[in-house]
Short mmCIF file of C-alpha atoms in Angstrom, two decimals:
data_model
loop_
_atom_site.label_atom_id
_atom_site.label_comp_id
_atom_site.label_asym_id
_atom_site.label_seq_id
_atom_site.Cartn_x
_atom_site.Cartn_y
_atom_site.Cartn_z
CA UNK Z 1 21.67 -49.87 -12.47
CA UNK Z 2 20.80 -47.11 -9.90
CA UNK Z 3 24.35 -45.69 -10.49
CA UNK Z 4 23.89 -45.57 -14.21
CA UNK Z 5 20.78 -43.63 -13.56
CA UNK Z 6 22.70 -41.20 -11.38
CA UNK Z 7 25.40 -40.75 -14.17
CA UNK Z 8 22.61 -39.99 -16.80
CA UNK Z 9 20.84 -37.64 -14.28
CA UNK Z 10 24.19 -35.78 -13.77
CA UNK Z 11 24.61 -35.19 -17.51
CA UNK Z 12 21.17 -33.77 -17.84
CA UNK Z 13 21.54 -31.56 -14.70
CA UNK Z 14 24.91 -30.25 -15.92
CA UNK Z 15 23.54 -29.17 -19.32
CA UNK Z 16 20.55 -27.44 -17.61
CA UNK Z 17 22.83 -25.61 -15.17
CA UNK Z 18 25.00 -24.10 -17.78
CA UNK Z 19 22.24 -23.49 -20.41
CA UNK Z 20 19.56 -21.82 -18.19
CA UNK Z 21 21.48 -20.78 -15.04
CA UNK Z 22 19.57 -23.42 -12.90
CA UNK Z 23 21.37 -25.93 -10.80
CA UNK Z 24 19.55 -28.88 -12.17
CA UNK Z 25 17.66 -29.63 -8.88
CA UNK Z 26 14.30 -29.04 -10.26
CA UNK Z 27 14.87 -32.33 -12.28
CA UNK Z 28 17.28 -34.01 -9.87
CA UNK Z 29 14.92 -34.04 -6.96
CA UNK Z 30 11.85 -35.70 -8.70
CA UNK Z 31 14.18 -38.36 -10.12
CA UNK Z 32 15.84 -39.16 -6.85
CA UNK Z 33 12.46 -39.26 -5.14
CA UNK Z 34 11.39 -41.96 -7.64
CA UNK Z 35 14.69 -43.78 -7.39
CA UNK Z 36 14.76 -43.61 -3.60
CA UNK Z 37 11.09 -45.03 -3.53
CA UNK Z 38 12.05 -48.01 -5.78
CA UNK Z 39 14.98 -48.80 -3.55
CA UNK Z 40 12.68 -49.02 -0.56
CA UNK Z 41 13.81 -45.98 1.48
CA UNK Z 42 11.60 -44.92 4.32
CA UNK Z 43 8.95 -42.64 3.00
CA UNK Z 44 9.31 -40.14 5.83
CA UNK Z 45 12.83 -39.35 4.99
CA UNK Z 46 13.30 -40.03 1.22
CA UNK Z 47 12.09 -36.63 -0.02
CA UNK Z 48 14.35 -34.82 2.51
CA UNK Z 49 17.13 -37.10 1.37
CA UNK Z 50 16.41 -36.18 -2.26
CA UNK Z 51 16.47 -32.49 -1.60
CA UNK Z 52 19.75 -32.62 0.52
CA UNK Z 53 21.49 -34.82 -2.11
CA UNK Z 54 20.31 -32.56 -4.89
CA UNK Z 55 21.78 -29.51 -3.15
CA UNK Z 56 25.14 -31.22 -2.68
CA UNK Z 57 25.27 -32.21 -6.27
CA UNK Z 58 24.77 -28.49 -7.34
CA UNK Z 59 28.04 -27.58 -5.65
CA UNK Z 60 29.75 -29.60 -8.42
CA UNK Z 61 27.50 -28.47 -11.24
CA UNK Z 62 28.06 -24.80 -10.30
CA UNK Z 63 31.87 -24.93 -10.17
CA UNK Z 64 32.38 -25.73 -13.92
CA UNK Z 65 29.46 -23.65 -15.10
CA UNK Z 66 30.69 -20.50 -13.21
CA UNK Z 67 34.22 -21.05 -14.64
CA UNK Z 68 32.91 -21.17 -18.15
CA UNK Z 69 30.69 -18.03 -17.63
CA UNK Z 70 33.61 -16.15 -15.90
CA UNK Z 71 35.89 -16.80 -18.76
CA UNK Z 72 33.39 -14.92 -21.00
CA UNK Z 73 33.35 -11.93 -18.44
CA UNK Z 74 29.62 -12.52 -17.92
CA UNK Z 75 29.42 -12.89 -14.08
CA UNK Z 76 28.38 -9.66 -12.15
CA UNK Z 77 30.61 -10.28 -9.21
CA UNK Z 78 29.41 -7.11 -7.18
CA UNK Z 79 25.83 -8.50 -7.39
CA UNK Z 80 26.95 -11.95 -6.51
CA UNK Z 81 28.78 -10.87 -3.41
CA UNK Z 82 25.87 -8.93 -1.78
CA UNK Z 83 23.37 -11.55 -2.76
CA UNK Z 84 25.54 -14.30 -1.27
CA UNK Z 85 25.43 -12.60 2.13
CA UNK Z 86 21.69 -13.11 2.12
CA UNK Z 87 21.92 -16.51 0.56
CA UNK Z 88 23.91 -17.85 3.33
CA UNK Z 89 21.35 -16.71 5.99
CA UNK Z 90 18.28 -17.77 3.98
CA UNK Z 91 19.65 -21.28 2.99
CA UNK Z 92 19.97 -22.08 6.71
CA UNK Z 93 16.44 -21.21 7.59
CA UNK Z 94 15.14 -22.91 4.40
CA UNK Z 95 16.72 -26.16 5.42
CA UNK Z 96 15.04 -25.88 8.85
CA UNK Z 97 11.75 -25.12 7.29
CA UNK Z 98 11.99 -27.98 5.00
CA UNK Z 99 12.97 -30.36 7.97
CA UNK Z 100 9.80 -29.35 9.65
CA UNK Z 101 7.59 -30.37 6.77
CA UNK Z 102 6.53 -33.97 6.42
CA UNK Z 103 7.93 -35.99 3.42
CA UNK Z 104 4.52 -36.21 1.58
CA UNK Z 105 3.78 -32.51 2.03
CA UNK Z 106 7.12 -31.50 0.88
CA UNK Z 107 6.71 -33.59 -2.30
CA UNK Z 108 3.44 -31.70 -2.97
CA UNK Z 109 5.03 -28.38 -2.41
CA UNK Z 110 7.88 -29.32 -4.92
CA UNK Z 111 5.18 -30.51 -7.40
CA UNK Z 112 3.41 -27.23 -7.21
CA UNK Z 113 6.77 -25.37 -7.70
CA UNK Z 114 7.50 -27.63 -10.73
CA UNK Z 115 4.15 -26.89 -12.33
CA UNK Z 116 4.84 -23.02 -11.88
CA UNK Z 117 8.15 -23.23 -13.51
CA UNK Z 118 6.79 -25.35 -16.23
CA UNK Z 119 4.14 -22.74 -17.09
CA UNK Z 120 6.85 -19.98 -17.00
CA UNK Z 121 9.04 -21.79 -19.32
CA UNK Z 122 6.34 -22.91 -21.69
CA UNK Z 123 4.85 -19.28 -21.88
CA UNK Z 124 8.41 -17.89 -22.02
CA UNK Z 125 7.34 -15.42 -19.39
CA UNK Z 126 10.07 -12.94 -18.28
CA UNK Z 127 9.61 -9.87 -16.19
CA UNK Z 128 10.29 -6.77 -18.07
CA UNK Z 129 13.42 -4.79 -17.29
CA UNK Z 130 11.64 -2.07 -15.48
CA UNK Z 131 14.04 -1.33 -12.69
CA UNK Z 132 17.63 -0.80 -11.97
CA UNK Z 133 19.89 -3.15 -9.83
CA UNK Z 134 19.16 -2.47 -6.19
CA UNK Z 135 21.73 -1.49 -3.59
CA UNK Z 136 23.48 -3.69 -1.08
CA UNK Z 137 20.56 -4.01 1.22
CA UNK Z 138 18.18 -4.78 -1.47
CA UNK Z 139 20.49 -7.56 -3.00
CA UNK Z 140 21.05 -9.06 0.46
CA UNK Z 141 17.28 -9.28 1.09
CA UNK Z 142 16.59 -10.75 -2.28
CA UNK Z 143 19.44 -13.36 -1.66
CA UNK Z 144 17.99 -14.34 1.61
CA UNK Z 145 14.52 -15.10 -0.03
CA UNK Z 146 16.02 -16.97 -2.91
CA UNK Z 147 18.23 -18.89 -0.58
CA UNK Z 148 15.35 -19.82 1.74
CA UNK Z 149 13.22 -21.00 -1.22
CA UNK Z 150 16.05 -22.91 -2.90
CA UNK Z 151 16.85 -24.95 0.25
CA UNK Z 152 13.21 -26.04 0.54
CA UNK Z 153 12.88 -27.18 -3.19
CA UNK Z 154 16.49 -28.45 -3.46
CA UNK Z 155 17.46 -26.01 -6.31
CA UNK Z 156 20.31 -23.77 -7.15
CA UNK Z 157 17.99 -20.87 -7.35
CA UNK Z 158 18.34 -20.12 -11.07
CA UNK Z 159 14.40 -20.29 -11.62
CA UNK Z 160 14.26 -17.50 -9.08
CA UNK Z 161 17.55 -15.55 -9.50
CA UNK Z 162 17.45 -15.16 -13.27
CA UNK Z 163 13.89 -13.59 -13.39
CA UNK Z 164 14.88 -11.32 -10.45
CA UNK Z 165 18.05 -10.07 -12.29
CA UNK Z 166 16.38 -9.55 -15.62
CA UNK Z 167 13.61 -7.64 -13.91
CA UNK Z 168 16.39 -5.43 -12.47
CA UNK Z 169 17.78 -4.71 -16.01
CA UNK Z 170 20.71 -7.21 -16.05
CA UNK Z 171 21.18 -8.60 -19.50
CA UNK Z 172 20.00 -12.09 -19.85
CA UNK Z 173 23.46 -13.76 -20.40
CA UNK Z 174 24.79 -11.89 -17.45
CA UNK Z 175 21.78 -12.88 -15.41
CA UNK Z 176 22.29 -16.45 -16.29
CA UNK Z 177 26.03 -16.25 -15.45
CA UNK Z 178 25.42 -14.56 -12.14
CA UNK Z 179 22.70 -16.95 -11.32
CA UNK Z 180 25.14 -19.81 -11.75
CA UNK Z 181 27.65 -18.11 -9.53
CA UNK Z 182 24.96 -17.72 -6.73
CA UNK Z 183 24.03 -21.26 -7.10
CA UNK Z 184 27.22 -22.28 -5.35
CA UNK Z 185 26.85 -20.62 -1.98
CA UNK Z 186 23.19 -21.79 -2.10
CA UNK Z 187 24.23 -25.34 -2.51
CA UNK Z 188 27.06 -25.08 0.08
CA UNK Z 189 25.03 -23.63 2.89
CA UNK Z 190 21.98 -25.67 2.21
CA UNK Z 191 23.69 -29.00 1.71
CA UNK Z 192 25.69 -28.41 4.94
CA UNK Z 193 22.39 -27.69 6.78
CA UNK Z 194 20.76 -30.76 5.51
CA UNK Z 195 23.71 -32.91 6.57
CA UNK Z 196 23.63 -31.50 10.10
CA UNK Z 197 19.87 -31.76 10.44
CA UNK Z 198 19.72 -35.38 9.32
CA UNK Z 199 22.81 -36.51 10.97
CA UNK Z 200 21.36 -38.70 13.69
CA UNK Z 201 18.19 -39.83 11.82
CA UNK Z 202 17.90 -43.69 12.47
CA UNK Z 203 15.93 -44.13 9.24
CA UNK Z 204 18.69 -43.09 6.88
CA UNK Z 205 20.07 -45.88 4.53
CA UNK Z 206 23.74 -46.81 4.51
CA UNK Z 207 26.20 -44.42 2.88
CA UNK Z 208 24.34 -41.28 3.90
CA UNK Z 209 25.86 -38.16 5.52
CA UNK Z 210 22.77 -36.76 7.07
CA UNK Z 211 20.27 -36.06 4.40
CA UNK Z 212 22.84 -36.47 1.62
CA UNK Z 213 23.06 -40.01 -0.10
CA UNK Z 214 26.71 -40.41 -1.21
CA UNK Z 215 26.17 -42.99 -4.19
CA UNK Z 216 23.84 -40.52 -5.93
CA UNK Z 217 26.03 -37.63 -5.19
CA UNK Z 218 29.04 -39.32 -6.57
CA UNK Z 219 27.22 -40.50 -9.90
CA UNK Z 220 25.62 -37.14 -10.50
CA UNK Z 221 28.81 -35.20 -9.78
CA UNK Z 222 30.92 -37.28 -12.08
CA UNK Z 223 29.00 -36.36 -15.22
CA UNK Z 224 27.47 -32.92 -14.19
CA UNK Z 225 30.77 -31.20 -13.90
CA UNK Z 226 31.64 -32.08 -17.45
CA UNK Z 227 28.28 -31.31 -19.07
CA UNK Z 228 27.78 -28.02 -17.20
CA UNK Z 229 30.59 -26.56 -19.24
CA UNK Z 230 28.90 -27.82 -22.35
CA UNK Z 231 25.64 -26.21 -21.33
CA UNK Z 232 27.27 -22.94 -20.60
CA UNK Z 233 28.86 -22.84 -24.11
CA UNK Z 234 25.45 -23.56 -25.64
CA UNK Z 235 24.03 -20.81 -23.71
CA UNK Z 236 26.16 -18.30 -25.54
CA UNK Z 237 25.52 -19.84 -28.97
CA UNK Z 238 22.04 -21.36 -29.21
CA UNK Z 239 18.47 -20.13 -28.81
CA UNK Z 240 17.06 -22.29 -26.14
CA UNK Z 241 13.36 -21.78 -26.90
CA UNK Z 242 12.73 -25.42 -28.10
CA UNK Z 243 14.57 -26.80 -25.06
CA UNK Z 244 12.82 -24.57 -22.68
CA UNK Z 245 9.49 -25.91 -24.04
CA UNK Z 246 10.54 -29.61 -23.87
CA UNK Z 247 11.81 -29.06 -20.40
CA UNK Z 248 8.55 -27.41 -19.43
CA UNK Z 249 6.65 -30.46 -20.75
CA UNK Z 250 8.83 -32.74 -18.53
CA UNK Z 251 8.39 -30.55 -15.52
CA UNK Z 252 4.69 -30.44 -16.01
CA UNK Z 253 4.42 -34.29 -15.94
CA UNK Z 254 6.72 -34.33 -12.89
CA UNK Z 255 4.70 -31.79 -11.01
CA UNK Z 256 1.37 -33.67 -11.78
CA UNK Z 257 2.86 -36.99 -10.64
CA UNK Z 258 3.89 -35.55 -7.29
CA UNK Z 259 0.24 -34.07 -6.77
CA UNK Z 260 -1.74 -36.98 -7.89
#
């Protein structure tokens, strides 16, 4: 039954990854927390396990999403390259930060973040394109901040990267596509860090590689890679306003459940 849940979760995450340029982690983490709680995993490590597993799944989500966006010539690769330099640094520090936070407190932090993203999506708030794309140093600094935050929340960074790029006058479709590309180094660096940090934790369940739970990773990866390409295609053909509002309502409920 749990594996069927992971398959369905992967399909949802894949569509979100392609459609909004997010890695799907903002929905994967809460569902994994609930699932791991029901399975009786230790409360002190299950949130870290959910975050680490989410980041590992984003590796697979990003690959197909990026391929679809690249085939349409939408990825700004020079921006990606310099942001990735910062992402690799920030993601490692983000994993260390998350590991130092207790499980219950980490859930509250993720809950607050979910509420913020829900409000942003519901109000369709987007920063106005008021500045140009920064230089190499600026992109590296931005990447390090986004990588740090993404590792803490278990996300691919799309909810942070897309607003940043649109603020810097990158067209929305290119911002989504470039954000999808940035999700790959975020996921790789962060997931590896969570594996290393949790490697010798005695409370981990069987079939774990550090703070990555392999059954959940497999189930989510199987469907997310297929549905990410579908989401990327929809991003180029459909207006996502209604989907954004429905997604915002879901995130609002998730955020409240983590805080109450």
